Amino acid sequence: MTRTFFLLLLSFSTLFAAGELSGRRAPSFSLPDPNARQHDILDYRGKVLLIEFMQTKCPTCQELTKMFEAKLKPKFGDKVAVLSIVVPPDNLESVKKYIEVFKVSSPILFDSGQVAGSYVKASPQRPQMYFPHLFLIDANGQIRNDWQFLGPKQYPEIVTGTQLITEIEKLLSTPAPANKKPAKK
């Protein structure tokens, strides 16, 4: 009886572990960085991708940036890409200062709100976006998990990198499905 209950509990926790916006193809976009270089999400296909919607004055965003630079990049190298996306009121000046202060080596991209809206499925029922909002995307472009931070102490295992590293390792160890070639006529 105890074992059955434990297995049932484990099944439910696995089922509900992914964020509510997970399990769908990541919306496509092409956005500029501070040097006016365009970054197209399709250029990152084949890698695990973290997309973070952030604000430069957000303390949790700053902690995530530090963790990306200190833990994720040294551990995974070019197998994992990080794209941070800002929306107004952030601007070229605030982003350049942020890059300098936090020694950011990943692109920070500018969005007017349209890409953010497509990721969080903006609607009258969900009119507001909280920062940061982090999306974990697999090598095939599927959103595997997402975390919307509603407060500074939420998801400490993500901010420290522990759970995020575990999830990325799982994605990297899972072979990508083989591309099916059309049958020859």
XYZ file of C-alpha atoms in Angstrom:
185
model
C 0.000 0.000 0.000
C 2.761 2.465 0.957
C 4.725 1.596 -2.166
C 1.665 2.125 -4.391
C 0.995 5.492 -2.762
C 4.646 6.524 -3.251
C 4.601 5.516 -6.936
C 1.329 7.362 -7.461
C 2.755 10.478 -5.760
C 5.907 10.261 -7.892
C 3.823 9.970 -11.074
C 1.793 13.052 -10.197
C 4.861 15.094 -9.271
C 6.503 14.191 -12.585
C 3.333 15.064 -14.469
C 3.060 18.484 -12.851
C 6.793 19.308 -12.713
C 6.795 21.137 -16.027
C 5.591 24.726 -16.110
C 2.149 25.523 -17.442
C 3.548 26.921 -20.710
C 5.623 23.800 -21.442
C 5.055 21.092 -24.013
C 4.700 23.256 -27.097
C 7.001 24.455 -29.837
C 8.906 27.588 -28.871
C 7.542 30.556 -30.837
C 9.962 31.719 -33.506
C 11.574 35.146 -33.466
C 14.468 37.243 -34.678
C 15.534 40.087 -32.370
C 18.450 42.550 -32.308
C 21.175 42.770 -29.686
C 22.879 46.061 -28.607
C 25.147 45.903 -31.691
C 22.114 45.615 -34.024
C 23.011 41.979 -34.818
C 19.904 39.850 -35.327
C 19.527 36.603 -33.375
C 17.086 34.129 -34.885
C 15.900 31.324 -32.608
C 16.352 28.875 -35.489
C 20.101 29.583 -35.414
C 20.158 27.814 -32.031
C 18.369 24.636 -33.154
C 20.330 21.569 -32.099
C 21.334 23.128 -28.759
C 19.564 23.318 -25.451
C 18.368 26.900 -25.201
C 17.459 29.040 -22.213
C 15.331 32.058 -22.994
C 15.039 34.514 -20.143
C 12.655 37.457 -20.241
C 14.251 39.909 -17.831
C 14.688 43.479 -16.666
C 18.088 44.959 -15.866
C 16.937 46.329 -12.483
C 15.407 43.018 -11.341
C 17.496 41.479 -8.495
C 16.461 37.898 -9.358
C 17.382 38.513 -13.008
C 20.797 39.691 -11.846
C 21.262 36.539 -9.750
C 20.311 34.363 -12.725
C 22.810 36.220 -14.922
C 25.577 35.581 -12.391
C 24.661 31.879 -12.237
C 24.558 31.567 -16.053
C 28.034 33.076 -16.332
C 29.623 31.281 -13.344
C 28.019 27.822 -13.522
C 26.153 27.041 -16.742
C 28.598 28.315 -19.332
C 31.698 26.702 -17.790
C 29.841 23.390 -17.334
C 28.102 23.090 -20.709
C 30.076 25.319 -23.077
C 28.464 25.662 -26.498
C 25.984 22.796 -25.914
C 23.698 25.271 -24.146
C 22.836 28.777 -25.308
C 21.328 31.565 -23.219
C 19.313 34.387 -24.752
C 18.122 37.130 -22.428
C 15.327 39.324 -23.744
C 14.422 42.746 -22.374
C 11.312 44.809 -22.963
C 10.755 48.526 -22.327
C 11.542 50.411 -20.152
C 14.978 48.791 -20.659
C 16.885 50.443 -23.475
C 20.284 50.408 -25.181
C 21.914 52.405 -22.375
C 20.583 50.247 -19.507
C 21.499 47.027 -21.334
C 25.040 48.149 -22.165
C 25.572 49.088 -18.506
C 24.157 45.703 -17.394
C 26.488 43.835 -19.769
C 29.465 45.758 -18.405
C 28.581 45.399 -14.700
C 27.661 41.690 -14.839
C 30.235 40.676 -17.496
C 27.505 39.148 -19.651
C 28.804 37.085 -22.564
C 25.420 35.890 -23.903
C 23.268 38.020 -26.143
C 20.739 40.360 -24.592
C 18.012 41.051 -27.119
C 15.446 43.816 -27.457
C 11.732 43.059 -27.741
C 8.861 45.531 -27.948
C 6.636 43.006 -26.171
C 5.375 40.917 -29.067
C 7.784 37.999 -28.536
C 7.230 38.071 -24.765
C 3.479 37.983 -25.389
C 3.774 34.970 -27.690
C 5.806 33.055 -25.111
C 3.589 33.743 -22.112
C 0.392 33.521 -24.169
C -0.726 37.010 -23.214
C -4.468 37.294 -22.852
C -7.060 39.185 -20.794
C -6.799 36.328 -18.255
C -2.989 36.715 -18.187
C -2.457 40.454 -18.732
C 0.787 40.815 -16.816
C 4.248 39.298 -17.131
C 6.512 38.954 -14.122
C 10.304 38.980 -14.357
C 12.257 36.918 -14.779
C 10.427 34.313 -16.803
C 12.716 31.505 -17.890
C 12.041 28.956 -20.646
C 14.037 25.735 -21.126
C 13.913 24.629 -24.764
C 15.248 21.322 -26.057
C 17.396 20.810 -29.151
C 14.263 20.262 -31.280
C 12.663 23.579 -30.310
C 10.149 22.252 -27.760
C 9.560 24.129 -24.508
C 10.400 21.574 -21.833
C 9.867 23.737 -18.770
C 9.256 27.313 -17.721
C 9.517 29.254 -14.494
C 7.785 32.563 -13.875
C 9.210 34.203 -10.790
C 6.516 35.970 -8.776
C 8.835 36.910 -5.928
C 12.530 37.195 -5.052
C 12.760 33.913 -3.112
C 10.845 31.739 -5.554
C 12.621 28.786 -7.220
C 15.898 28.960 -5.262
C 17.014 25.692 -6.918
C 16.798 27.425 -10.305
C 18.578 30.607 -9.183
C 21.446 28.583 -7.690
C 21.543 26.407 -10.801
C 21.014 23.051 -9.073
C 17.693 22.042 -10.632
C 18.439 23.805 -13.897
C 21.724 21.906 -14.335
C 19.936 18.616 -13.601
C 17.238 19.350 -16.185
C 19.793 20.394 -18.807
C 21.847 17.241 -18.182
C 18.698 15.142 -18.747
C 18.014 16.919 -22.035
C 21.611 16.513 -23.205
C 21.658 12.798 -22.339
C 18.417 12.081 -24.199
C 19.100 11.351 -27.864
C 17.177 13.567 -30.258
C 14.645 11.715 -32.402
C 16.016 10.829 -35.813
C 14.770 12.961 -38.661
C 12.487 10.954 -40.876
C 13.399 11.132 -44.517
C 10.604 11.031 -47.071
C 10.171 7.701 -48.821
C 11.704 7.528 -52.294
C 9.293 7.193 -55.148
